[in-house]
Amino acid sequence: MYQVCPSILAADFNRLGEQIHTLEEAGIKMLHIDVMDGFFVPSISFGMPVIESIRKESGLFFDCHLMVTAPERYIEEFVRCGADSITVHAEACEDLESVMKQIRAAGVKVGVSIKPSTPVSAVAHLLKDMDLLLIMTVEPGFGGQKYIESSTDKIREARAIVEKEGLKTNIQVDGGINDATIETVLRAGANLLVMGSGVFRGDLVENVEKYNKRIQEITE
Ligand code: DX5
Ligand code: ZN
């Protein structure tokens, strides 16, 4: 139920395949893949060819976070390249519900993300149709930023709705998750923790072990 989801945005792209293999050996199940279009967010990261290429070598669950305007243009193609879940931004879709249906019809898990300024109430009515709600805990666009404190209440609010309605929706957090913030987000109710610098800075295996241990200690 609780998982560290390493974000390959922070990987050493010169050794991407090797690092993904190392994570797999360390017991990671879910890989977070940040796709940026230079329009929804200021930066451009990578897209289909990279996903298609790493898919050939990895059996991990590919959790694709699309920071892309009008993502409905690309859903089927990301699935073809190897996505196992597709997360779209509520702010990037004119008709979010129809994009969610499109993702479901394409045969993968459905994720919805909200930026720090978007309230949980904007998507609460759709929680039952999501496999994951991604609460951005920094402004999307760049790795290595500082956790935005007001995110904690949003995590609590989303977790409360999930519990109250008896849903299975995962609550994922992304941005600034590290030694200093992991306990806060777990206690607030997050269960999928995206980590870029937290995992890729330093020794990957040691970092994964450290965070898995922290999760166990905090949630037992
Ligand atoms: C930010 C991305 C994140 C980012 C997290 O737009 O969605 O996944 O890589 O990086 P850290 O963990 O370094 O804040
Ligand atoms: Zn992300």
CSV table of C-alpha atoms and ligand atoms in Angstrom, one decimal:
chain,number,residue,atom,x,y,z
A,1,MET,CA,0.0,0.0,0.0
A,2,TYR,CA,2.8,2.4,0.9
A,3,GLN,CA,5.3,3.0,-1.8
A,4,VAL,CA,8.3,5.1,-2.8
A,5,CYS,CA,7.9,6.1,-6.4
A,6,PRO,CA,11.3,7.3,-7.7
A,7,SER,CA,11.0,10.1,-10.2
A,8,ILE,CA,13.5,9.6,-13.1
A,9,LEU,CA,13.6,13.4,-13.6
A,10,ALA,CA,16.4,13.3,-11.1
A,11,ALA,CA,18.2,10.3,-12.7
A,12,ASP,CA,21.6,10.4,-14.4
A,13,PHE,CA,20.3,10.1,-18.0
A,14,ASN,CA,23.7,8.9,-19.1
A,15,ARG,CA,23.0,5.8,-16.9
A,16,LEU,CA,19.2,5.7,-16.9
A,17,GLY,CA,18.8,2.0,-17.7
A,18,GLU,CA,21.3,1.0,-15.2
A,19,GLN,CA,19.8,3.1,-12.4
A,20,ILE,CA,16.3,1.8,-13.1
A,21,HIS,CA,17.7,-1.7,-12.9
A,22,THR,CA,19.3,-0.9,-9.5
A,23,LEU,CA,15.9,0.4,-8.2
A,24,GLU,CA,14.2,-2.7,-9.4
A,25,GLU,CA,16.8,-4.8,-7.5
A,26,ALA,CA,16.2,-2.6,-4.4
A,27,GLY,CA,12.6,-3.6,-4.4
A,28,ILE,CA,11.0,-0.6,-6.1
A,29,LYS,CA,7.7,-1.4,-7.8
A,30,MET,CA,6.5,1.9,-9.2
A,31,LEU,CA,8.6,4.3,-11.3
A,32,HIS,CA,7.4,7.9,-11.6
A,33,ILE,CA,7.9,9.4,-15.1
A,34,ASP,CA,7.5,13.2,-15.4
A,35,VAL,CA,6.6,14.4,-18.9
A,36,MET,CA,6.7,18.2,-19.4
A,37,ASP,CA,5.6,20.1,-22.5
A,38,GLY,CA,7.2,23.5,-21.9
A,39,PHE,CA,3.7,25.0,-22.0
A,40,PHE,CA,1.7,23.7,-19.0
A,41,VAL,CA,5.0,24.0,-17.1
A,42,PRO,CA,8.0,26.1,-18.2
A,43,SER,CA,10.4,23.2,-18.6
A,44,ILE,CA,10.6,20.4,-21.1
A,45,SER,CA,11.7,17.0,-19.9
A,46,PHE,CA,11.3,13.9,-22.1
A,47,GLY,CA,8.5,11.9,-23.8
A,48,MET,CA,7.5,8.9,-25.7
A,49,PRO,CA,10.9,7.6,-27.1
A,50,VAL,CA,12.4,7.5,-23.6
A,51,ILE,CA,9.5,5.6,-22.1
A,52,GLU,CA,9.4,3.2,-25.0
A,53,SER,CA,13.1,2.6,-24.6
A,54,ILE,CA,13.2,1.9,-20.9
A,55,ARG,CA,10.0,-0.3,-21.2
A,56,LYS,CA,12.1,-2.8,-23.1
A,57,GLU,CA,14.3,-3.4,-20.1
A,58,SER,CA,12.1,-2.9,-17.1
A,59,GLY,CA,9.1,-4.7,-15.6
A,60,LEU,CA,8.3,-1.8,-13.2
A,61,PHE,CA,5.0,-0.2,-13.0
A,62,PHE,CA,5.3,3.0,-15.1
A,63,ASP,CA,3.4,5.8,-13.5
A,64,CYS,CA,3.3,8.6,-16.1
A,65,HIS,CA,2.7,12.1,-14.8
A,66,LEU,CA,1.8,14.3,-17.7
A,67,MET,CA,2.5,18.0,-17.1
A,68,VAL,CA,1.0,18.7,-20.5
A,69,THR,CA,-1.8,20.9,-21.8
A,70,ALA,CA,-4.7,19.0,-23.4
A,71,PRO,CA,-3.2,15.6,-22.6
A,72,GLU,CA,-6.1,13.8,-24.4
A,73,ARG,CA,-4.0,14.2,-27.5
A,74,TYR,CA,-1.5,11.7,-26.3
A,75,ILE,CA,-3.1,9.1,-24.0
A,76,GLU,CA,-3.2,6.2,-26.4
A,77,GLU,CA,0.4,6.9,-27.5
A,78,PHE,CA,1.7,6.8,-24.0
A,79,VAL,CA,-0.1,3.5,-23.4
A,80,ARG,CA,1.5,2.1,-26.6
A,81,CYS,CA,4.9,3.2,-25.3
A,82,GLY,CA,4.4,1.3,-22.0
A,83,ALA,CA,2.6,3.5,-19.5
A,84,ASP,CA,0.8,1.5,-16.7
A,85,SER,CA,-1.0,4.6,-15.3
A,86,ILE,CA,-1.5,8.0,-16.7
A,87,THR,CA,-1.9,11.1,-14.5
A,88,VAL,CA,-3.3,14.2,-16.0
A,89,HIS,CA,-3.6,17.6,-14.4
A,90,ALA,CA,-7.1,18.8,-13.7
A,91,GLU,CA,-6.0,22.3,-14.7
A,92,ALA,CA,-4.8,21.0,-18.1
A,93,CYS,CA,-8.0,19.4,-19.2
A,94,GLU,CA,-11.1,21.2,-20.6
A,95,ASP,CA,-13.2,18.1,-19.8
A,96,LEU,CA,-11.5,16.2,-17.1
A,97,GLU,CA,-14.1,13.5,-16.8
A,98,SER,CA,-14.0,12.6,-20.4
A,99,VAL,CA,-10.1,12.5,-20.3
A,100,MET,CA,-10.4,10.1,-17.3
A,101,LYS,CA,-12.8,7.9,-19.3
A,102,GLN,CA,-10.3,8.0,-22.2
A,103,ILE,CA,-7.5,6.8,-20.0
A,104,ARG,CA,-9.6,4.0,-18.5
A,105,ALA,CA,-10.7,2.9,-22.0
A,106,ALA,CA,-7.0,2.8,-23.1
A,107,GLY,CA,-6.6,0.1,-20.5
A,108,VAL,CA,-4.4,1.7,-17.8
A,109,LYS,CA,-4.9,3.2,-14.3
A,110,VAL,CA,-6.3,6.6,-14.0
A,111,GLY,CA,-4.6,9.4,-12.1
A,112,VAL,CA,-5.5,13.1,-11.6
A,113,SER,CA,-3.2,15.7,-10.3
A,114,ILE,CA,-3.8,19.1,-8.7
A,115,LYS,CA,-1.4,22.0,-8.5
A,116,PRO,CA,-0.8,23.7,-5.1
A,117,SER,CA,-3.4,26.4,-5.8
A,118,THR,CA,-6.1,24.0,-6.9
A,119,PRO,CA,-8.3,22.8,-4.0
A,120,VAL,CA,-9.2,19.2,-3.3
A,121,SER,CA,-12.9,20.2,-3.7
A,122,ALA,CA,-12.3,20.8,-7.4
A,123,VAL,CA,-11.9,17.1,-8.0
A,124,ALA,CA,-13.5,15.5,-4.9
A,125,HIS,CA,-16.6,14.3,-6.8
A,126,LEU,CA,-14.3,12.4,-9.2
A,127,LEU,CA,-12.2,10.6,-6.5
A,128,LYS,CA,-14.3,7.5,-6.8
A,129,ASP,CA,-13.3,7.1,-10.5
A,130,MET,CA,-9.6,7.6,-9.9
A,131,ASP,CA,-6.9,5.1,-9.0
A,132,LEU,CA,-4.7,7.9,-7.7
A,133,LEU,CA,-5.0,11.5,-6.8
A,134,LEU,CA,-1.7,13.3,-7.1
A,135,ILE,CA,-1.4,16.3,-4.8
A,136,MET,CA,1.5,18.4,-6.0
A,137,THR,CA,3.5,19.5,-3.0
A,138,VAL,CA,5.6,22.0,-5.1
A,139,GLU,CA,4.7,24.0,-8.2
A,140,PRO,CA,5.1,21.4,-11.0
A,141,GLY,CA,8.0,22.0,-13.4
A,142,PHE,CA,11.2,21.3,-11.6
A,143,GLY,CA,12.8,18.8,-9.2
A,144,GLY,CA,14.6,19.8,-6.0
A,145,GLN,CA,12.1,22.4,-4.7
A,146,LYS,CA,10.9,22.9,-1.2
A,147,TYR,CA,7.7,21.3,0.1
A,148,ILE,CA,4.8,23.7,0.3
A,149,GLU,CA,3.5,23.5,3.9
A,150,SER,CA,-0.2,24.2,2.9
A,151,SER,CA,-0.2,20.9,1.1
A,152,THR,CA,-0.5,19.0,4.3
A,153,ASP,CA,-4.1,20.1,4.9
A,154,LYS,CA,-5.0,19.1,1.3
A,155,ILE,CA,-3.6,15.6,1.9
A,156,ARG,CA,-5.6,15.3,5.1
A,157,GLU,CA,-8.7,16.5,3.3
A,158,ALA,CA,-8.4,14.0,0.5
A,159,ARG,CA,-7.6,11.1,2.8
A,160,ALA,CA,-10.7,12.0,4.9
A,161,ILE,CA,-12.9,11.8,1.8
A,162,VAL,CA,-11.4,8.5,0.7
A,163,GLU,CA,-11.9,7.0,4.2
A,164,LYS,CA,-15.4,8.4,4.6
A,165,GLU,CA,-16.6,7.1,1.2
A,166,GLY,CA,-14.7,3.8,1.6
A,167,LEU,CA,-12.7,4.3,-1.6
A,168,LYS,CA,-9.5,2.6,-2.7
A,169,THR,CA,-8.1,5.7,-4.3
A,170,ASN,CA,-4.4,6.2,-3.6
A,171,ILE,CA,-3.1,9.5,-2.4
A,172,GLN,CA,0.2,10.4,-4.0
A,173,VAL,CA,2.4,13.3,-3.2
A,174,ASP,CA,5.1,14.8,-5.4
A,175,GLY,CA,7.7,17.5,-4.7
A,176,GLY,CA,10.1,18.1,-1.8
A,177,ILE,CA,9.5,14.7,-0.2
A,178,ASN,CA,12.6,13.8,1.8
A,179,ASP,CA,13.9,13.2,5.4
A,180,ALA,CA,12.4,16.4,6.6
A,181,THR,CA,8.9,15.9,5.2
A,182,ILE,CA,8.2,12.2,4.9
A,183,GLU,CA,6.6,11.9,8.3
A,184,THR,CA,4.3,14.8,7.7
A,185,VAL,CA,2.9,13.5,4.5
A,186,LEU,CA,2.5,10.0,5.7
A,187,ARG,CA,0.7,11.1,8.9
A,188,ALA,CA,-1.5,13.3,6.8
A,189,GLY,CA,-2.6,10.3,4.7
A,190,ALA,CA,-0.4,10.0,1.6
A,191,ASN,CA,0.5,6.5,0.6
A,192,LEU,CA,2.5,6.9,-2.7
A,193,LEU,CA,5.6,9.1,-2.3
A,194,VAL,CA,7.2,10.4,-5.4
A,195,MET,CA,10.9,11.2,-4.8
A,196,GLY,CA,13.4,12.7,-7.2
A,197,SER,CA,16.4,14.1,-5.4
A,198,GLY,CA,15.5,12.0,-2.2
A,199,VAL,CA,16.3,8.8,-4.1
A,200,PHE,CA,18.7,9.8,-6.8
A,201,ARG,CA,21.1,12.0,-4.8
A,202,GLY,CA,23.7,9.8,-3.3
A,203,ASP,CA,23.4,6.0,-3.1
A,204,LEU,CA,20.2,4.7,-4.7
A,205,VAL,CA,20.0,1.5,-2.8
A,206,GLU,CA,20.8,3.1,0.6
A,207,ASN,CA,18.2,5.8,0.0
A,208,VAL,CA,15.5,3.3,-1.0
A,209,GLU,CA,16.3,1.2,2.1
A,210,LYS,CA,16.3,4.3,4.3
A,211,TYR,CA,12.9,5.5,3.1
A,212,ASN,CA,11.3,2.1,3.2
A,213,LYS,CA,12.4,1.8,6.8
A,214,ARG,CA,11.1,5.2,7.7
A,215,ILE,CA,7.7,4.3,6.1
A,216,GLN,CA,7.6,1.1,8.2
A,217,GLU,CA,8.4,2.9,11.4
A,218,ILE,CA,6.0,5.7,10.8
A,219,THR,CA,3.0,3.6,9.6
A,220,GLU,CA,3.2,0.6,11.9
B,1,DX5,C1,8.0,18.2,-10.4
B,1,DX5,C2,8.0,16.7,-10.7
B,1,DX5,C3,8.5,15.9,-9.6
B,1,DX5,C4,9.9,16.1,-9.2
B,1,DX5,C5,10.1,15.8,-7.8
B,1,DX5,O1,7.3,18.9,-11.4
B,1,DX5,O2,6.6,16.3,-10.9
B,1,DX5,O3,8.3,14.5,-9.8
B,1,DX5,O4,10.8,15.3,-10.0
B,1,DX5,O5,11.4,16.0,-7.4
B,1,DX5,P1,11.9,16.2,-5.9
B,1,DX5,O6,11.6,15.0,-5.2
B,1,DX5,O7,13.4,16.4,-6.1
B,1,DX5,O8,11.2,17.4,-5.3
B,2,ZN,ZN,5.8,14.1,-11.0
